[in-house]
Coordinates of C-alpha atoms and ligand atoms in Angstrom, one line a residue:
X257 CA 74.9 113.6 135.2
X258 CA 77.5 114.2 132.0
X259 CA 76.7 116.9 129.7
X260 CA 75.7 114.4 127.0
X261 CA 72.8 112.4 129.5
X262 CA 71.8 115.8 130.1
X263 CA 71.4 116.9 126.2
X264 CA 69.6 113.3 125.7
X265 CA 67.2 113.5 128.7
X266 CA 66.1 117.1 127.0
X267 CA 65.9 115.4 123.8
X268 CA 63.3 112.6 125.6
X269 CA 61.8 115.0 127.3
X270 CA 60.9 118.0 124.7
X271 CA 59.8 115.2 122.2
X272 CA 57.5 113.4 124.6
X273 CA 55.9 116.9 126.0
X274 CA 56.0 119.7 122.9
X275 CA 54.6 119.0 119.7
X276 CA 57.1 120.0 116.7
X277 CA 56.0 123.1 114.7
X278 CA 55.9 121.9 111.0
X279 CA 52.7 119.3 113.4
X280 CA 51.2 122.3 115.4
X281 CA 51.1 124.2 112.1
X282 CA 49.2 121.4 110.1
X283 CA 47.1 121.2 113.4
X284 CA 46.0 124.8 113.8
X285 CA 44.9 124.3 110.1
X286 CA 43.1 121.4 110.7
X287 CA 41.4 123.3 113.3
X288 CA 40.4 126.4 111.6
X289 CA 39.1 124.9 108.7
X290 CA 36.5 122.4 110.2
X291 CA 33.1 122.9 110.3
X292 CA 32.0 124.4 113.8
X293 CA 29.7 122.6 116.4
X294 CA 30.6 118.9 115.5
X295 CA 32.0 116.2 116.8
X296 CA 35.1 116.7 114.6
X297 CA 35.3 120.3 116.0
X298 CA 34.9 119.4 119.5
X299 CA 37.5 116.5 118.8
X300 CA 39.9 119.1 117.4
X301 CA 39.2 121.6 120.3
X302 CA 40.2 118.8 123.3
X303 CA 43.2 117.8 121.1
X304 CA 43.9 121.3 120.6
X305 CA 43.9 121.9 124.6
X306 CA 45.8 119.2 125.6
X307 CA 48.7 120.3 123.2
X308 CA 48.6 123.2 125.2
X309 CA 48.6 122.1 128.5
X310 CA 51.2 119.3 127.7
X311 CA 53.4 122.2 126.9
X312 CA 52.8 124.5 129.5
X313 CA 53.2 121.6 132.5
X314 CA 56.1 119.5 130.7
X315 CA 54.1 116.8 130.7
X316 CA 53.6 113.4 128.1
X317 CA 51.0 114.7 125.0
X318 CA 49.9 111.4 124.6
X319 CA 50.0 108.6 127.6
X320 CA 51.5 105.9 125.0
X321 CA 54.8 107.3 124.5
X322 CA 55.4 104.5 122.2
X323 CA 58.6 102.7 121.0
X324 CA 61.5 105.3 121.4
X325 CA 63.4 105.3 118.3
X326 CA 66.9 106.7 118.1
X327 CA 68.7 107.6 114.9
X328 CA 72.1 108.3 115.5
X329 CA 74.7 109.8 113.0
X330 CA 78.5 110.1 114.6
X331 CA 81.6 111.4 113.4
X332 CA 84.0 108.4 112.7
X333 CA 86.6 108.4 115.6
X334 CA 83.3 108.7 117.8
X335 CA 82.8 106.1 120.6
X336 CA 79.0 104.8 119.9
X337 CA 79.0 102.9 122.4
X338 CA 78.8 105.7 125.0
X339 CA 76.1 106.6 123.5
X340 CA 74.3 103.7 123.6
X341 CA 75.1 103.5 127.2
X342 CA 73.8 107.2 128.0
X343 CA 70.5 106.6 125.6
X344 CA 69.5 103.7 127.7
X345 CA 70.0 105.3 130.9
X346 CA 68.4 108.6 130.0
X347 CA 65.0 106.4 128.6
X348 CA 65.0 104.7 132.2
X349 CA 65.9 108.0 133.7
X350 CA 62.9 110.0 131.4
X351 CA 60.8 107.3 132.6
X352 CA 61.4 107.5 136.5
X353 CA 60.4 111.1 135.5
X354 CA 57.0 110.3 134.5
X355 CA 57.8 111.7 130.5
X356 CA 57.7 108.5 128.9
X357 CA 55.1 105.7 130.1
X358 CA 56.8 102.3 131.0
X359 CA 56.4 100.4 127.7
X360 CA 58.8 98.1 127.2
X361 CA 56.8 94.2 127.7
X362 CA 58.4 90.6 127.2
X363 CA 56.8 89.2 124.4
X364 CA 57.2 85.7 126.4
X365 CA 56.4 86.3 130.0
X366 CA 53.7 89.9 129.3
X367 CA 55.7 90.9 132.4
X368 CA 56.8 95.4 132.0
X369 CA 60.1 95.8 132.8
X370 CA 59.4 99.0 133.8
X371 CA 61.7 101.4 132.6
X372 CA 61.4 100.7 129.1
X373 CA 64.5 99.2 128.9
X374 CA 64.6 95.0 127.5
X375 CA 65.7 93.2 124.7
X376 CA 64.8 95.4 121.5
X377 CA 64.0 98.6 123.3
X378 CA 64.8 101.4 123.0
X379 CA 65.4 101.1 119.2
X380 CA 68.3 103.1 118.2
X381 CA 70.4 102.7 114.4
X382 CA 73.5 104.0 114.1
X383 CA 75.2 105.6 111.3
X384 CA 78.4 107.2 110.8
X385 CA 78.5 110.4 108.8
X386 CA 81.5 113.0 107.7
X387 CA 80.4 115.7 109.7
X388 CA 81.7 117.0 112.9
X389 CA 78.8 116.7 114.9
X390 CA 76.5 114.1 116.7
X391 CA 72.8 113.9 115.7
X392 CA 70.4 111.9 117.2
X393 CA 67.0 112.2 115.6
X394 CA 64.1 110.7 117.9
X395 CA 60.6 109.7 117.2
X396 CA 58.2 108.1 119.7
X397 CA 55.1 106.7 117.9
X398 CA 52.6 104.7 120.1
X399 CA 50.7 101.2 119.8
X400 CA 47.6 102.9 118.4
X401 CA 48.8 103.9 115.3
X402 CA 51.7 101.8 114.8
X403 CA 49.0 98.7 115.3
X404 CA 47.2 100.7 111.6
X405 CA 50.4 100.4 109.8
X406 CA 50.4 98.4 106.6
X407 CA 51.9 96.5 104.0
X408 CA 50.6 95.9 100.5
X409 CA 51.7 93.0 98.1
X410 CA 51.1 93.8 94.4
X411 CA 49.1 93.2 92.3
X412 CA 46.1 92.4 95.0
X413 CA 42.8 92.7 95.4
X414 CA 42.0 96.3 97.7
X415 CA 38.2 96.6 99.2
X416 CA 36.6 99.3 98.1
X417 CA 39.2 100.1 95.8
X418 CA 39.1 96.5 92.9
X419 CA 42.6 95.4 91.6
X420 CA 46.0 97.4 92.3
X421 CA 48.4 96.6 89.9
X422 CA 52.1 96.9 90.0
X423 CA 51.9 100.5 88.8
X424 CA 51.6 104.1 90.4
X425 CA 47.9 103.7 90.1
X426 CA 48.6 100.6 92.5
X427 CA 50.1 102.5 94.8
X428 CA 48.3 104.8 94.9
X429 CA 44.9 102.8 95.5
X430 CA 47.2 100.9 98.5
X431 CA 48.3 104.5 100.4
X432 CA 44.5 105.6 100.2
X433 CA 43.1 102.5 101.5
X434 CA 45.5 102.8 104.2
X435 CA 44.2 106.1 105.6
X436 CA 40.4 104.0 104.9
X437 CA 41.5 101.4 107.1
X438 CA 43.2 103.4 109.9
X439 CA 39.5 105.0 110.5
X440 CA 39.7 106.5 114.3
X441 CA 42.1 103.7 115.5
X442 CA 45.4 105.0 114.8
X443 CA 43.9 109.0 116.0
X444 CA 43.3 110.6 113.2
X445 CA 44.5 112.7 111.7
X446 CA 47.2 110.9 111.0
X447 CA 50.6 111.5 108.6
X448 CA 51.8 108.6 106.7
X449 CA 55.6 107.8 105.6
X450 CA 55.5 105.0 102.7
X451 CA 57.9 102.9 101.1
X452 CA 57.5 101.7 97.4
X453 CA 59.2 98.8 97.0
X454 CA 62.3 97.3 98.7
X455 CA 61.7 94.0 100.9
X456 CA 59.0 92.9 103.6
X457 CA 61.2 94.0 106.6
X458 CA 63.3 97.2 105.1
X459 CA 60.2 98.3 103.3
X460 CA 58.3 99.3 107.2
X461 CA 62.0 100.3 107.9
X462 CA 62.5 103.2 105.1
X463 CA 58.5 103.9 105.5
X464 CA 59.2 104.7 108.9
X465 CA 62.0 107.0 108.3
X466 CA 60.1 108.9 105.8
X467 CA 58.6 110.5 109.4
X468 CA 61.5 112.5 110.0
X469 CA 60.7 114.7 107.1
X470 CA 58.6 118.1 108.2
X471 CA 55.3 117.5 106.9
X472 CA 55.4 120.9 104.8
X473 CA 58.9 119.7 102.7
X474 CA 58.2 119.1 99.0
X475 CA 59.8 115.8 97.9
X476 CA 63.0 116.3 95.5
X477 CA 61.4 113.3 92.9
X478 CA 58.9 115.5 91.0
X479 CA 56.7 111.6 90.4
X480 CA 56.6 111.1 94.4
X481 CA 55.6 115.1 94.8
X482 CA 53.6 114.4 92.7
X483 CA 52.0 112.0 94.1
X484 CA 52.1 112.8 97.6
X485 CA 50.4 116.4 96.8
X486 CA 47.6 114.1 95.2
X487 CA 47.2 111.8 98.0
X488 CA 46.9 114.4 100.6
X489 CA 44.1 116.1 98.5
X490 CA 41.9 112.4 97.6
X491 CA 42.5 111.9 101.2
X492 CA 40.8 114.0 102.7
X493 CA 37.9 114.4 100.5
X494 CA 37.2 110.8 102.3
X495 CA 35.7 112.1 105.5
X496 CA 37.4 109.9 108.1
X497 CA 38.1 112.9 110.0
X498 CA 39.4 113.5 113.4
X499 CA 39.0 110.3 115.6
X500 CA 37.2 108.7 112.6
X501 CA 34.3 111.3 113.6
X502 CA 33.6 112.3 109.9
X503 CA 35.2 115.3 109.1
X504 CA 37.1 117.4 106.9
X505 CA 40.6 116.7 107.9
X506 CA 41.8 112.4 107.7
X507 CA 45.6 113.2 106.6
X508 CA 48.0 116.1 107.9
X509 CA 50.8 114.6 105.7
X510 CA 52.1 112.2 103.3
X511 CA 56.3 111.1 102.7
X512 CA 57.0 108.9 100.1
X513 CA 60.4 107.2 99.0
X514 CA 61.0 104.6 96.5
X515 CA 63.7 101.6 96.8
X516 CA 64.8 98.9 94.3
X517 CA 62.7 95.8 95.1
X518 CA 63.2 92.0 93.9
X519 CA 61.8 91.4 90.5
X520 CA 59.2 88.7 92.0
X521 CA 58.1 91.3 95.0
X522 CA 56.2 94.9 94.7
X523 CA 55.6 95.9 98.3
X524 CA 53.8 99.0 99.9
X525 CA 54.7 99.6 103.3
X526 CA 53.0 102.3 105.4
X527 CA 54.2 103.7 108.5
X528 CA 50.6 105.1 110.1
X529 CA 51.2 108.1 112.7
X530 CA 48.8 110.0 115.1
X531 CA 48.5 113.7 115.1
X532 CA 50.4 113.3 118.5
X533 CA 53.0 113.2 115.9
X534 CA 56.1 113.6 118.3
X535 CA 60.0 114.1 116.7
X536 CA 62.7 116.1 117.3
X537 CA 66.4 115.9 116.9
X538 CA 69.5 117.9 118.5
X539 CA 73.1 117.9 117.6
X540 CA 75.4 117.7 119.9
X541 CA 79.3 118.9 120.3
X542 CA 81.0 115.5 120.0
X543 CA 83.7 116.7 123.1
X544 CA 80.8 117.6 125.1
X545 CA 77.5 116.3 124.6
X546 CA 76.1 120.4 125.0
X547 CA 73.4 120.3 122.3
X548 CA 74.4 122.9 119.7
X549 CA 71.8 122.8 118.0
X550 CA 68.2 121.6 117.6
X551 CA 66.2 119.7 114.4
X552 CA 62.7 120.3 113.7
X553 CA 62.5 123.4 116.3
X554 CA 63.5 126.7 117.0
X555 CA 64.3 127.5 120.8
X556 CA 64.2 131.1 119.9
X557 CA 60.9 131.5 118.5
X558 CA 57.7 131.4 121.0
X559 CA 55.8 128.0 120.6
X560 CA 52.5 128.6 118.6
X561 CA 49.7 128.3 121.1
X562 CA 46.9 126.3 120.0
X563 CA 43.7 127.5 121.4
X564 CA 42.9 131.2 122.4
X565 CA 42.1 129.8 126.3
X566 CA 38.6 128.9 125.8
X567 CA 39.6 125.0 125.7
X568 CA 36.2 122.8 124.8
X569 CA 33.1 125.1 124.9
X570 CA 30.4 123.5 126.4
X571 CA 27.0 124.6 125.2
X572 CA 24.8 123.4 128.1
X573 CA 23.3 120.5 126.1
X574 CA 25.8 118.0 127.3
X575 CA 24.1 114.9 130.2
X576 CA 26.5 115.2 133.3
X577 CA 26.4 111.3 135.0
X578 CA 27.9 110.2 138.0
X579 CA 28.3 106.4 138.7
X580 CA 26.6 103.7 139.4
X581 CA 24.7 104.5 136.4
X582 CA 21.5 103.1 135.7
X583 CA 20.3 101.2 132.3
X584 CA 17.6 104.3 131.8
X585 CA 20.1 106.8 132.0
X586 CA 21.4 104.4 129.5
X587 CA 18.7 104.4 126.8
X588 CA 17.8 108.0 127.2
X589 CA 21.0 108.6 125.7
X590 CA 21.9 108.8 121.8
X591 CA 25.1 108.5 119.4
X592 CA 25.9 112.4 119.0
X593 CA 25.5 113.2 122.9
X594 CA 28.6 114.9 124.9
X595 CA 28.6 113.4 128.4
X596 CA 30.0 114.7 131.3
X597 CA 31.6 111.7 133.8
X598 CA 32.0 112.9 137.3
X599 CA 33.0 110.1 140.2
X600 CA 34.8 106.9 139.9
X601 CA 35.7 105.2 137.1
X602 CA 37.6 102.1 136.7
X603 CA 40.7 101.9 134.0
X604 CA 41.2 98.5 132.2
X605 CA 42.7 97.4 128.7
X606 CA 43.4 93.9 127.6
X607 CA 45.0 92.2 130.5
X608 CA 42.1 93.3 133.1
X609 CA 39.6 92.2 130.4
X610 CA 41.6 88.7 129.8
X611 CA 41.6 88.4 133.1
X612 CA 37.7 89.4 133.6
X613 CA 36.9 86.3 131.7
X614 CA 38.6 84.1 134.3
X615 CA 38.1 85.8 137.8
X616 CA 35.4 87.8 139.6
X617 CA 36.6 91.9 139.1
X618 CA 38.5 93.1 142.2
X619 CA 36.0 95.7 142.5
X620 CA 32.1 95.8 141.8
X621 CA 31.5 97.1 138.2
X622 CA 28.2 97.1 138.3
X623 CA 26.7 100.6 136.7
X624 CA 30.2 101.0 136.5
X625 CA 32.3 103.3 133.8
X626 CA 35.1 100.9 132.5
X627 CA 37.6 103.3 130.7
X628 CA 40.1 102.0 128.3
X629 CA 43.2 103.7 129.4
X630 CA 47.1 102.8 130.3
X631 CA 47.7 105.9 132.1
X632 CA 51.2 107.1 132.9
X633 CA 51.1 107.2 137.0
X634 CA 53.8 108.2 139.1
X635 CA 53.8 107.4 142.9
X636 CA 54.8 110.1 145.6
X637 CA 56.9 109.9 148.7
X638 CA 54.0 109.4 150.9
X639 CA 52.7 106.5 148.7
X640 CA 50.1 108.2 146.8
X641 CA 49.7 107.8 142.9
X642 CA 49.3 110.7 140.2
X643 CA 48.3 110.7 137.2
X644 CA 50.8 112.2 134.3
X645 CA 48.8 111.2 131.4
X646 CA 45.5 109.6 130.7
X647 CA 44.0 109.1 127.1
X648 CA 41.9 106.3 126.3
X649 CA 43.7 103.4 124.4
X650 CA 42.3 101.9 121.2
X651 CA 39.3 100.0 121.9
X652 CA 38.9 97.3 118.8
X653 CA 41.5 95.3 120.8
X654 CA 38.7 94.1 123.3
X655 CA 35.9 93.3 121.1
X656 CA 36.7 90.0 122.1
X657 CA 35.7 90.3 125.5
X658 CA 33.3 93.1 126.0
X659 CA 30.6 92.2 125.3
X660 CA 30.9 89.4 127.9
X661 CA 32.5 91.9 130.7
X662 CA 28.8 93.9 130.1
X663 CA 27.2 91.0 130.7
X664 CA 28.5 89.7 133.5
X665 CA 29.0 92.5 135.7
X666 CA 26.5 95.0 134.8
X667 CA 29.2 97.7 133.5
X668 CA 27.1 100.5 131.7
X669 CA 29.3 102.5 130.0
X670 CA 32.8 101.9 128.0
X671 CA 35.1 104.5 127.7
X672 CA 37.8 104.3 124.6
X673 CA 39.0 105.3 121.3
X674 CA 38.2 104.1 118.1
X675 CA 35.0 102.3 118.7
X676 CA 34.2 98.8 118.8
X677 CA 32.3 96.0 116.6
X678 CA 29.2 94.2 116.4
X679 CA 29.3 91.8 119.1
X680 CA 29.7 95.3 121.4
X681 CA 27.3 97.0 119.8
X682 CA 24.5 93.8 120.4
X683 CA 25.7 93.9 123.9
X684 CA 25.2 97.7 124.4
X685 CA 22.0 97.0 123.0
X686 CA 20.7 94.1 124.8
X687 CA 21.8 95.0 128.3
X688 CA 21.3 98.6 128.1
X689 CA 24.7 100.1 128.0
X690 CA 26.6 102.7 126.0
X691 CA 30.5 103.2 124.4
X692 CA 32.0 107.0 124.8
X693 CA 34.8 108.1 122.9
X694 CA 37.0 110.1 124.6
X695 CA 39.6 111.8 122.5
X696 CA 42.4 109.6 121.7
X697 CA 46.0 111.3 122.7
X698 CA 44.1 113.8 124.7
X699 CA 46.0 112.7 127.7
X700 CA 47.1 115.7 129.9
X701 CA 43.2 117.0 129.3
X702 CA 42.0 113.9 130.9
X703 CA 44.6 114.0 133.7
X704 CA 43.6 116.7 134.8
X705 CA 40.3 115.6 134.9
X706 CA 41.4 113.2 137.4
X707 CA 40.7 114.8 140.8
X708 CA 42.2 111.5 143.0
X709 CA 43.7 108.0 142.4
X710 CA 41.8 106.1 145.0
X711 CA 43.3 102.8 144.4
X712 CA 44.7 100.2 142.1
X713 CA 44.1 96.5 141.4
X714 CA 45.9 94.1 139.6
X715 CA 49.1 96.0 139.8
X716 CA 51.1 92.7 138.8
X717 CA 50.2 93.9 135.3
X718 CA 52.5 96.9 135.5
X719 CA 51.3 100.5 135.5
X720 CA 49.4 100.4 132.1
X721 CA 48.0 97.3 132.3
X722 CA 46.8 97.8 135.8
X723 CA 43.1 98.3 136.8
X724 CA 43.1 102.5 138.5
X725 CA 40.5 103.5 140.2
X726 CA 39.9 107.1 139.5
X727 CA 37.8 110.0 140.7
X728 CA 37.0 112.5 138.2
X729 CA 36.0 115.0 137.2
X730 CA 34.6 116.8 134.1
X731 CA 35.9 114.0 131.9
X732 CA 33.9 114.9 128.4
X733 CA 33.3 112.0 126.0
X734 CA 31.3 111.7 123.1
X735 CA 28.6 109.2 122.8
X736 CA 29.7 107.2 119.7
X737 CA 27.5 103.6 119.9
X738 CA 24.3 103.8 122.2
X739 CA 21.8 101.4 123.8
X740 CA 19.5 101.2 120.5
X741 CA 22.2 99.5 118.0
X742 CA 23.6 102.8 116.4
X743 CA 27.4 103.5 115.8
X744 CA 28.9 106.3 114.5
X745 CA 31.8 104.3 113.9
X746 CA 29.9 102.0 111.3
X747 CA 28.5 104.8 109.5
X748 CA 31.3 106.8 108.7
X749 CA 33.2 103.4 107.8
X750 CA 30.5 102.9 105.7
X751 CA 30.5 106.2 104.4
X752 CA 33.7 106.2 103.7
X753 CA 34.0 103.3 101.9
X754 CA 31.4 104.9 99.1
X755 CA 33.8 107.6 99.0
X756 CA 36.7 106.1 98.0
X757 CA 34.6 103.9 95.4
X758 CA 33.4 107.2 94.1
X759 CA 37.4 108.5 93.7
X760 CA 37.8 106.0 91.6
X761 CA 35.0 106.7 89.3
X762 CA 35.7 110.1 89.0
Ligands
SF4_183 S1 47.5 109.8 120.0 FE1 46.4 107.9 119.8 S2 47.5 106.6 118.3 FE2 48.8 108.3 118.9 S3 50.1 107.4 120.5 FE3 48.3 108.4 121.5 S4 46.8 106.9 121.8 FE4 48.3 106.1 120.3

């Protein structure tokens, strides 16, 4: 391998396993400062493990490893087209690897290509620049929270919020509502880069590169510092809170920039990201490819540890369940409850539930655990599979169909992120059934709470879409909608709607 595929496989490798320190810092804050013994606390504390143990194994922090995005600045006389070449092959190469999951879908045919390479991926913009070196800046942002980004046209009509005007005040009512909407979807906390102005398509562009600032810089427009120290404050007084638990912390940063727009247009764009906020950046020695240096991170200084080694305390209170589960265990539970999942479980995001509405399940689900996960899985010499990284995927996206999976074939509890709607929630109800949020990003925790792979299904829908059976473990979720029609989810959206009403009043 040349020194430069070398540099760039680190690069892939530290972003996608070790959180930058300007995040961890934010993090630890986070951490300290929320109120002990809730669900936000105990959110914090798995997310605060998992940063850990993604560290110390080398392994993904968060199973989506999202759209890899490059930013490349070269000296003039420097060939870019090398390293183009070496990029793509270091992506396949990091994904062979097990440190990024295969992501890369065509839009036409849903079929992975499997090593993340295909027409638009990976993303990487070129500049050239007059210094001597190479940078290459790289930022891998997953489907969750890229699916809560958001783009306002001024003036308009904001819920909760009443009229944003083409004013500061305007944008300012957009980039709150924007942390509103993102509730636990895009797994909160989250850090926001926003673009004031320019057009539809450049706006998400410059909003997106307002990431690659640390969060603790201080803008150099005294109006957008302003403003960003004011958002980050309003924010989170909203109590969105990790995972969209309720909670003290909603926002661990805010970037704004500003760009000329047409006269006719005023747009806000919003680039949402997770608190698996992963970016680094090296530069390299143009003759070489050694990395001479690295952005965001100082190889010399020890990584700040997260937790003191106690991981999630358990108190004793938590139900341990082992399927097939029954519809009393069901209804003896309530929204607040921290289960314990040991035995099989089955994984299955929106192809397996597209194709649930169509065809018999491979396997029985009945009393089953359906968990809402596109692991990253990497297969052994002798055959078998392991799991890398496990999280739970962003469960909204199969309100369509889950409420008809529960029906059909008896599944009693639903395993995700995020929480899901009213349909769900009637189901749950009705058939005696209940969703558990595991912690979204938390995906080396939950891998290792995978003891075996026993099998897969449907493994024509590539490795994330594919239906794993899994033995676990000690796999702790929350119970966040239950068999009697409550939903923590609804509450603290309803809650936090009043909230920003009332920060508008004040
Ligand atoms: S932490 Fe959540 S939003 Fe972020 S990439 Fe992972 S699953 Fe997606």
């Amino acid at each position: 391998m040349l020194m430069l595929e070398n540099s760039l496989l680190e690069l892939i490798t530290m972003t996608s396993t070790s959180l930058p320190p300007d995040v961890r810092a934010v993090m630890a804050h986070a951490l300290r400062d929320e109120t002990p013994n809730t669900q936000a606390s105990q959110a914090l504390n798995i997310i605060a493990t998992n940063i850990d143990m993604a560290q110390d194994d080398e392994g993904p922090i968060c199973q989506d490893t999202g759209m890899p995005t490059f930013i490349v600045h070269t000296p003039v006389d420097v060939n870019q087209m090398v390293i183009k070449q070496a990029i793509r092959a270091m992506v396949a190469e990091a994904t062979k690897r097990g440190k990024l999951r295969p992501n890369s879908v065509d839009s036409i045919t849903g079929k992975n290509s499997g090593n993340n390479l295909g027409p638009g991926t990976p993303v990487i913009h070129f500049e050239q620049w007059e210094e001597d070196e190479i940078e290459v800046k790289l930022i891998l942002k997953g489907g969750g929270c890229e699916n809560k980004n958001i783009q306002y046209s001024l003036p308009m009509e904001l819920e909760h919020l009443g009229k944003a005007g083409r004013d500061l005040a305007g944008v300012k009512k957009c980039i709150l509502h924007a942390v509103w909407q993102a509730q636990g979807h895009g797994c909160a906390p989250g850090a926001l880069g926003v673009c004031i102005g320019s057009d539809r398509a450049h706006g998400y562009d410059l909003a997106k590169m307002e990431l690659f600032r640390t969060l603790d810089d201080v803008n150099p427009d005294p109006v957008l510092a302003k403003l960003e120290a004011e958002i980050m404050a309003e924010a989170n007084t909203l109590g969105v809170g990790p995972m969209g638990f309720g909670g003290q912390a909603s926002l661990i940063g805010c970037k704004i920039t500003a760009a000329n727009r047409l006269p006719a247009s005023f747009f806000v764009s919003v680039a949402y990201d997770c608190w698996a906020f992963r970016r680094l950046g090296v530069r390299l020695d143009p003759s070489s490819g050694a990395i001479t240096k690295w952005l965001y991170r100082d190889p010399e200084r020890p990584v700040q540890r997260m937790t003191q080694g106690e991981g999630f305390p358990l108190t004793g209170r938590e139900v341990t369940l082992t399927p097939p589960l029954t519809e009393a265990q069901m209804r003896s539970l309530k929204v607040g409850d921290v289960v314990i999942l040991n035995g099989e479980m089955f994984t299955g995001r929106d192809n397996v539930h597209a194709y649930l509405m169509k065809h018999e399940p491979p396997v029985s689900l009945q009393g089953a655990a359906l968990y809402h996960c596109g692991p990253v899985m990497l297969k052994q010499e002798d055959g078998t599979w392991v799991t890398k990284a496990a999280g739970p995927t962003t469960s909204s996206r199969e309100e369509p169909y889950q409420a008809e999976v529960i029906k059909r074939y008896g599944v009693r509890v639903v395993i995700g992120k995020g929480g899901m709607g009213k349909k769900t929630s009637a189901a749950l109800k009705e058939f005696g059934a209940v969703y558990l949020n595991a912690i979204g990003g938390a995906a080396q925790y939950y891998a290792r709470s995978v003891e075996k792979v026993l099998g897969v299904s449907l493994m024509e829908f590539g490795i994330p879409e594919a239906m794993w059976h899994l033995q676990v473990h000690d796999f702790v979720a929350i119970v966040t909608m239950d068999a009697h029609g409550n939903s923590l989810h609804a509450d603290v959206e309803r809650e936090t709607g009043a909230n920003l009403e009332a920060l508008q009043e004040a």
